[in-house]
CSV table of N, CA, C and O in Angstrom, one decimal:
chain,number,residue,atom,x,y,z
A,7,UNK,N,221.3,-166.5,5.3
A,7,UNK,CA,221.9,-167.0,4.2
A,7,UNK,C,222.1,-165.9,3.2
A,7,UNK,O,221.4,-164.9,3.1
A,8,UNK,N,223.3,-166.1,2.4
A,8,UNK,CA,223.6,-164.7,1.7
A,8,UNK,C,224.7,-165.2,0.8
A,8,UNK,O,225.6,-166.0,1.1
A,9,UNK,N,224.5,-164.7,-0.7
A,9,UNK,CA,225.6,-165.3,-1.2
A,9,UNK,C,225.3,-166.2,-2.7
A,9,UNK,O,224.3,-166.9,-2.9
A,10,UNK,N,226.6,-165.9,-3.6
A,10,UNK,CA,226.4,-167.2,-4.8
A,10,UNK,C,225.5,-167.8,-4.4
A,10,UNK,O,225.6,-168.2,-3.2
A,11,UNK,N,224.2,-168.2,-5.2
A,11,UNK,CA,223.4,-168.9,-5.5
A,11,UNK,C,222.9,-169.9,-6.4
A,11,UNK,O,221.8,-170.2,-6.5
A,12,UNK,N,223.9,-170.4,-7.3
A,12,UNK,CA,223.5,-170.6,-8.8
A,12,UNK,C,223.2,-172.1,-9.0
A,12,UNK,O,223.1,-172.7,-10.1
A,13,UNK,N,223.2,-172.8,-7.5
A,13,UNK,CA,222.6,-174.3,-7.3
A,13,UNK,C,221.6,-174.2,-6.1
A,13,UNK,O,221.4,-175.4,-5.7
A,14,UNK,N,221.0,-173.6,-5.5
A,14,UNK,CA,220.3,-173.5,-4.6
A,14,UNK,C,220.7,-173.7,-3.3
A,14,UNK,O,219.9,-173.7,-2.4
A,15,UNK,N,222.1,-173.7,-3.2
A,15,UNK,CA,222.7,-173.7,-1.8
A,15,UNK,C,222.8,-172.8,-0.6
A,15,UNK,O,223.6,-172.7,0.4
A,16,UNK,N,221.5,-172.1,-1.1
A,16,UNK,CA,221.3,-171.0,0.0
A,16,UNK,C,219.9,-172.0,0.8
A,16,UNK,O,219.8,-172.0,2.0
A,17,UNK,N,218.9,-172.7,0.1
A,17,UNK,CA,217.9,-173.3,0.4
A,17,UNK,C,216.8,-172.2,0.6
A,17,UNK,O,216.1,-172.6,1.5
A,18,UNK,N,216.3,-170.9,0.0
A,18,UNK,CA,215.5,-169.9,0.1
A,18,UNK,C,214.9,-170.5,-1.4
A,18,UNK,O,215.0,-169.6,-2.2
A,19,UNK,N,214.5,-171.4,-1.8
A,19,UNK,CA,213.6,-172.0,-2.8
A,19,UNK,C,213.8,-171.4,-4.4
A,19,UNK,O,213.1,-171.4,-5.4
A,20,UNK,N,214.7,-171.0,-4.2
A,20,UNK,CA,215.4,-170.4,-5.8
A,20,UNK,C,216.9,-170.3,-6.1
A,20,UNK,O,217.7,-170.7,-5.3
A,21,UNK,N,217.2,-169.9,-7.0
A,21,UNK,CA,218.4,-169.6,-7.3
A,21,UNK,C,219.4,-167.8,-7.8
A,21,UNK,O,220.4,-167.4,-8.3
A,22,UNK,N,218.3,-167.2,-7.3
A,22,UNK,CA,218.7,-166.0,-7.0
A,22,UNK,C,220.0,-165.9,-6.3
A,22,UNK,O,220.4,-166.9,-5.7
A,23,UNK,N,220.5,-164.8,-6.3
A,23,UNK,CA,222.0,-164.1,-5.4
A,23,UNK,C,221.7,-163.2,-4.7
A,23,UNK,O,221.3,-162.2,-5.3
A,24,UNK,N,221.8,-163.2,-3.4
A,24,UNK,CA,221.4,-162.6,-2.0
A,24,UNK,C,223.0,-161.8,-2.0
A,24,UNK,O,224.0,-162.5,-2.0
A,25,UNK,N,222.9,-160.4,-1.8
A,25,UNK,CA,223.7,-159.4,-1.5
A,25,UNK,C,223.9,-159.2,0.3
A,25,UNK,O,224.9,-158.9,0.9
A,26,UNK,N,222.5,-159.5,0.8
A,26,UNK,CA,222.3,-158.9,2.4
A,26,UNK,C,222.0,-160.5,2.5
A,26,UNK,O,221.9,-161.4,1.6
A,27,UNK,N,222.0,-160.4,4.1
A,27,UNK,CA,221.3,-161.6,4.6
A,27,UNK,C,220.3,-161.6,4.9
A,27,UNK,O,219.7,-160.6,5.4
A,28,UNK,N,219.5,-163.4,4.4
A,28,UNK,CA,218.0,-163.7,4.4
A,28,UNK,C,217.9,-164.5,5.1
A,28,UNK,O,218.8,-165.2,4.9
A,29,UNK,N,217.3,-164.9,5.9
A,29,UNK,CA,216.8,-165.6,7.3
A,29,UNK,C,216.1,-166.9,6.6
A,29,UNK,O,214.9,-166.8,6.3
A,30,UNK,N,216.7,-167.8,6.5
A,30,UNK,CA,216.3,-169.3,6.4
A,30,UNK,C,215.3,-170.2,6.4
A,30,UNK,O,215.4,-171.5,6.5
A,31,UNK,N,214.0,-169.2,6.4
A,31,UNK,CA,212.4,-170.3,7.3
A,31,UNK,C,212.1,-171.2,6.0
A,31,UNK,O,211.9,-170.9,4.8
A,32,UNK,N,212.1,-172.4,6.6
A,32,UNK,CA,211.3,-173.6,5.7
A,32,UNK,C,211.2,-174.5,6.6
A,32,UNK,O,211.9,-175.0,7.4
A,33,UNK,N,209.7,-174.6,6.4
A,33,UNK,CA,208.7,-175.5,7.8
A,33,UNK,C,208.9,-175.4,8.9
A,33,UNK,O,209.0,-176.4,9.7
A,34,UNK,N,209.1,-173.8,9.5
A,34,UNK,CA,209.9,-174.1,11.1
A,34,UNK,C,210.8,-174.8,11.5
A,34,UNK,O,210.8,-175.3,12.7
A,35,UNK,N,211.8,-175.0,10.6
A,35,UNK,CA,213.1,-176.3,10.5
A,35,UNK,C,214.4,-175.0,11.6
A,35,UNK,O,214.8,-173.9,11.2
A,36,UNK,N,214.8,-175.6,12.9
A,36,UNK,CA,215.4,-174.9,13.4
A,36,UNK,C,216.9,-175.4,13.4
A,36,UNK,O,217.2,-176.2,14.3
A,37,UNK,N,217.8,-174.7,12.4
A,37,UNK,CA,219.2,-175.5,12.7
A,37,UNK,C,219.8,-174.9,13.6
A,37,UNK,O,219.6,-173.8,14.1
A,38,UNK,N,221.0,-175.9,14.0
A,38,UNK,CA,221.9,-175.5,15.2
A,38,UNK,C,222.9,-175.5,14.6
A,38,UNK,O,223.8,-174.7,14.9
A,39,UNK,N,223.1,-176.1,13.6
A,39,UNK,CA,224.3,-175.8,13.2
A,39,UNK,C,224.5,-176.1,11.2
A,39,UNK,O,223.9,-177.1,10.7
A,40,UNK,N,225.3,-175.4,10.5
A,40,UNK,CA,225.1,-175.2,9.1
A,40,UNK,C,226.3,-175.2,8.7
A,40,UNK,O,227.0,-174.4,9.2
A,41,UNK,N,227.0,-176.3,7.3
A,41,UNK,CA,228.2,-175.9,6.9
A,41,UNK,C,228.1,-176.0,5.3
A,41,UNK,O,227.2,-176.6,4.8
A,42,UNK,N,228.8,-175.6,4.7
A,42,UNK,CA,228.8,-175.3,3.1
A,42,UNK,C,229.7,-175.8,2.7
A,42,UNK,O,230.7,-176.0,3.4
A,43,UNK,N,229.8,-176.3,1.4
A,43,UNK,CA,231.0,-176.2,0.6
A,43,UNK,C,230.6,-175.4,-1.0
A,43,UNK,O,229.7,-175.5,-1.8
A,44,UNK,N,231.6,-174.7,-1.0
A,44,UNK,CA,231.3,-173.7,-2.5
A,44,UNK,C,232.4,-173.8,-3.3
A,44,UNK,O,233.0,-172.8,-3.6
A,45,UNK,N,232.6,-174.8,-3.6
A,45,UNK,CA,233.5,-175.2,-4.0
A,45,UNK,C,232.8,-175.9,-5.2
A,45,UNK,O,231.6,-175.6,-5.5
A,46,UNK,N,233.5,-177.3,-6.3
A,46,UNK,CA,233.2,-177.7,-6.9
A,46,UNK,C,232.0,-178.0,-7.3
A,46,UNK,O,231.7,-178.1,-8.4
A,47,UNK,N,231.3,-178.3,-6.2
A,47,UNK,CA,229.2,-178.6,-5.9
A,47,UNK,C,229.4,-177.7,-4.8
A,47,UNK,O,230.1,-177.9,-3.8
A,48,UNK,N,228.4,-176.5,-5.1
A,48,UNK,CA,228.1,-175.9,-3.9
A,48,UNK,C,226.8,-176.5,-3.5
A,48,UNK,O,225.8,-176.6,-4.2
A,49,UNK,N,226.9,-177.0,-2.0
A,49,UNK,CA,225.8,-177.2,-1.1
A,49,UNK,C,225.9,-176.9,0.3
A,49,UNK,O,226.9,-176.7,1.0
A,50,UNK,N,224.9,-177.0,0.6
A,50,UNK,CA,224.7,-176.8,2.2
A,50,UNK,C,224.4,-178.0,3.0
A,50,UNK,O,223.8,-178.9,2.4
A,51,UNK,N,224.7,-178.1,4.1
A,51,UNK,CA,224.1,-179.3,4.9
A,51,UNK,C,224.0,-178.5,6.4
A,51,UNK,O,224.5,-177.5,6.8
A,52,UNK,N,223.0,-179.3,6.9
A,52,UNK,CA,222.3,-178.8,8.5
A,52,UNK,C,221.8,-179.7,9.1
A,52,UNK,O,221.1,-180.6,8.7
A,53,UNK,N,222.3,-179.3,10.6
A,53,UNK,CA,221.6,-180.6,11.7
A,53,UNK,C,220.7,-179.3,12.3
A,53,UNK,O,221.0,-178.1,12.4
A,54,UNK,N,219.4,-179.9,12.6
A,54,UNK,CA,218.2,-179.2,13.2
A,54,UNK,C,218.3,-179.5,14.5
A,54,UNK,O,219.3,-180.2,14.8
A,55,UNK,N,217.1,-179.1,15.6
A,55,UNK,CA,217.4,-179.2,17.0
A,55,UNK,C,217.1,-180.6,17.8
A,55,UNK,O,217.2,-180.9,19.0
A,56,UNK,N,216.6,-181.6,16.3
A,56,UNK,CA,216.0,-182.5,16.9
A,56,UNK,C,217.0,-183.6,16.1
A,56,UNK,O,216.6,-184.7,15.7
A,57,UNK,N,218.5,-183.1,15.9
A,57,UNK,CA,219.1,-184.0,15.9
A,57,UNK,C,219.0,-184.7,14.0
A,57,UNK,O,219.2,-185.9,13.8
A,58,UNK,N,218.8,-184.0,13.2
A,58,UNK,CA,217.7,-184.7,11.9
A,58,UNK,C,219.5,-183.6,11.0
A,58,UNK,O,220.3,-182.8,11.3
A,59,UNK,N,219.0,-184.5,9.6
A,59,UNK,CA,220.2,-184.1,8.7
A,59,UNK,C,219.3,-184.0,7.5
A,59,UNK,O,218.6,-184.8,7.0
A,60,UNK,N,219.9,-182.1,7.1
A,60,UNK,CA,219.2,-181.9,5.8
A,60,UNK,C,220.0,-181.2,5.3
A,60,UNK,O,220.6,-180.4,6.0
A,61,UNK,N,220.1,-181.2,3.3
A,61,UNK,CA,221.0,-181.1,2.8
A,61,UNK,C,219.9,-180.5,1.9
A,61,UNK,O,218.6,-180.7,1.8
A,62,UNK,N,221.1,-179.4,1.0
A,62,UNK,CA,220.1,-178.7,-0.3
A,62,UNK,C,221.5,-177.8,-0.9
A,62,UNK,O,222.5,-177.4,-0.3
A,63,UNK,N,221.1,-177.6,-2.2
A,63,UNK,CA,222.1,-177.4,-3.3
A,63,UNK,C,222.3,-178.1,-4.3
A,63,UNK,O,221.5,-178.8,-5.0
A,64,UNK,N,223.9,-178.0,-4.5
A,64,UNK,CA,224.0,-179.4,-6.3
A,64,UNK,C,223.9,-180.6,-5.7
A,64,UNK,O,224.5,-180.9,-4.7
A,65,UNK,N,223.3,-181.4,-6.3
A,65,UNK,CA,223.1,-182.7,-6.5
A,65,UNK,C,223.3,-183.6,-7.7
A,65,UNK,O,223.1,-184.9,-7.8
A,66,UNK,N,223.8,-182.6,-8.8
A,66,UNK,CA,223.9,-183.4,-9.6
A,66,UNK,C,225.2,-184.4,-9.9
A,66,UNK,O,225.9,-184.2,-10.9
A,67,UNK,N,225.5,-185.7,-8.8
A,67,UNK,CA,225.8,-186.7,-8.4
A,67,UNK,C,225.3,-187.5,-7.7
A,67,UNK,O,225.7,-188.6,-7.4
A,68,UNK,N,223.9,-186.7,-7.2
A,68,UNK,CA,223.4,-187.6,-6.1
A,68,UNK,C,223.8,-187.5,-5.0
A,68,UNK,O,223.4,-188.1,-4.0
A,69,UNK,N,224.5,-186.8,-4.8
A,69,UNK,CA,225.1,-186.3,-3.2
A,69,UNK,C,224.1,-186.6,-2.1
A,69,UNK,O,224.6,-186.9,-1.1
A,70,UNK,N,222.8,-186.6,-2.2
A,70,UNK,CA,222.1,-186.7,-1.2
A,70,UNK,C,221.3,-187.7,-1.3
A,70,UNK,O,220.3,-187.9,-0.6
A,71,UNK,N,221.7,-188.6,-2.2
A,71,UNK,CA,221.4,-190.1,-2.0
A,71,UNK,C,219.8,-190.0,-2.6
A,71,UNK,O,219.0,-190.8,-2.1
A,72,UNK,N,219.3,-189.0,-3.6
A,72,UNK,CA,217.6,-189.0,-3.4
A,72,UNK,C,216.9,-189.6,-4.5
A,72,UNK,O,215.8,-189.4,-4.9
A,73,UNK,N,218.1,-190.9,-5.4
A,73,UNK,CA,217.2,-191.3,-6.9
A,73,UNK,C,217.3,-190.3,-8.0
A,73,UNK,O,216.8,-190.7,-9.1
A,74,UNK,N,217.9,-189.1,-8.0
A,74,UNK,CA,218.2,-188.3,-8.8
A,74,UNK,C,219.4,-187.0,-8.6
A,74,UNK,O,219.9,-186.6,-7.6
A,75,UNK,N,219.7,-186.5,-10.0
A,75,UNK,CA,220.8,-185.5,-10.0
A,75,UNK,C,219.8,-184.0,-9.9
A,75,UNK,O,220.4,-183.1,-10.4
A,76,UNK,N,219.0,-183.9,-9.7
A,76,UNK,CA,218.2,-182.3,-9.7
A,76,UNK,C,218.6,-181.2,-8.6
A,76,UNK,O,217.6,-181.0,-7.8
A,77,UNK,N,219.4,-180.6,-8.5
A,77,UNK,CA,219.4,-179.4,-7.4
A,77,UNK,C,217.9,-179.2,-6.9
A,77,UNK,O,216.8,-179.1,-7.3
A,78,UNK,N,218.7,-179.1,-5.4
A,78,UNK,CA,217.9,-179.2,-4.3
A,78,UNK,C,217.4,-177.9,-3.8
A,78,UNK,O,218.2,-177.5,-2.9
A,79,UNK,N,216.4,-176.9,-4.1
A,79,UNK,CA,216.6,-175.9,-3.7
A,79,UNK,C,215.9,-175.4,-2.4
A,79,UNK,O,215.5,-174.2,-2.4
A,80,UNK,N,215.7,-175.9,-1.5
A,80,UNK,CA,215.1,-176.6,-0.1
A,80,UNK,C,215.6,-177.5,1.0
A,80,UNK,O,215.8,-178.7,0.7
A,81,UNK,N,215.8,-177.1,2.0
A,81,UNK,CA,216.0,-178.4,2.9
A,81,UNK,C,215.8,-179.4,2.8
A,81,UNK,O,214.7,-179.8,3.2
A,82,UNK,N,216.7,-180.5,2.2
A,82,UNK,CA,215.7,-182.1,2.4
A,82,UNK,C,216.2,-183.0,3.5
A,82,UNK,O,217.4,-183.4,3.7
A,83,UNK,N,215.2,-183.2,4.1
A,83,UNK,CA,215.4,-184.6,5.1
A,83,UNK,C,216.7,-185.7,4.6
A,83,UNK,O,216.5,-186.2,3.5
A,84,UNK,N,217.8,-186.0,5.1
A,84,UNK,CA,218.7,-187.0,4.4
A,84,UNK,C,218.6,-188.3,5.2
A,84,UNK,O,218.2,-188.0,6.4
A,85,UNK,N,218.7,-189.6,5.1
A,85,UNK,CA,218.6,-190.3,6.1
A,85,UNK,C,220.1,-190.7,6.0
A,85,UNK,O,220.6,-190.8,4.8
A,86,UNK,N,221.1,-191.0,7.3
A,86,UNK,CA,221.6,-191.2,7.3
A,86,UNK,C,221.9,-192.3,8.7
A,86,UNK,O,220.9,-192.5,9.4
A,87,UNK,N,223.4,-192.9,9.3
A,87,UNK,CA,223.4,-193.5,10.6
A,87,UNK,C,224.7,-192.9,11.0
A,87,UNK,O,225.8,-193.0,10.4
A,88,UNK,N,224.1,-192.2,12.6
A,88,UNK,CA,225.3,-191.8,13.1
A,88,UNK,C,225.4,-192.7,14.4
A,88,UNK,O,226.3,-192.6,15.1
């Protein structure tokens, strides 16, 4: 992850700005695949290998369904139905 930072949509547990790329470890969480939007709410979303959906960045809409608007600066579990 590398890059604007200023909602935590990198998920490296702050909001720093990453020049190089930083390698993503939170809880041994292995994604297969990762997409962004940096656009109006920058956030991230990721499916892990076991099929699971986790999101981190702005939230302040609730984007991630969690009872509040607080940027997410961490992977969080989303529950969803696919």
């Amino acid at each position: 992850m590398w890059g604007y930072n200023n909602c935590g949509q990198l998920g490296l547990g702050d909001t720093t700005n990453r020049l190089t790329p930083t390698q993503l470890t939170y809880n041994n969480l292995n994604f297969v695949q990762i997409d962004s939007n940096k656009y109006y709410s920058p956030y991230t979303v990721g499916i892990d290998v076991n099929n699971d959906l986790y999101g981190w960045g702005n939230n302040t809409l609730d984007l991630f369904m969690l009872g509040n608007t607080s940027n997410v600066l961490t992977p969080v579990k989303l529950a969803f139905t696919g």
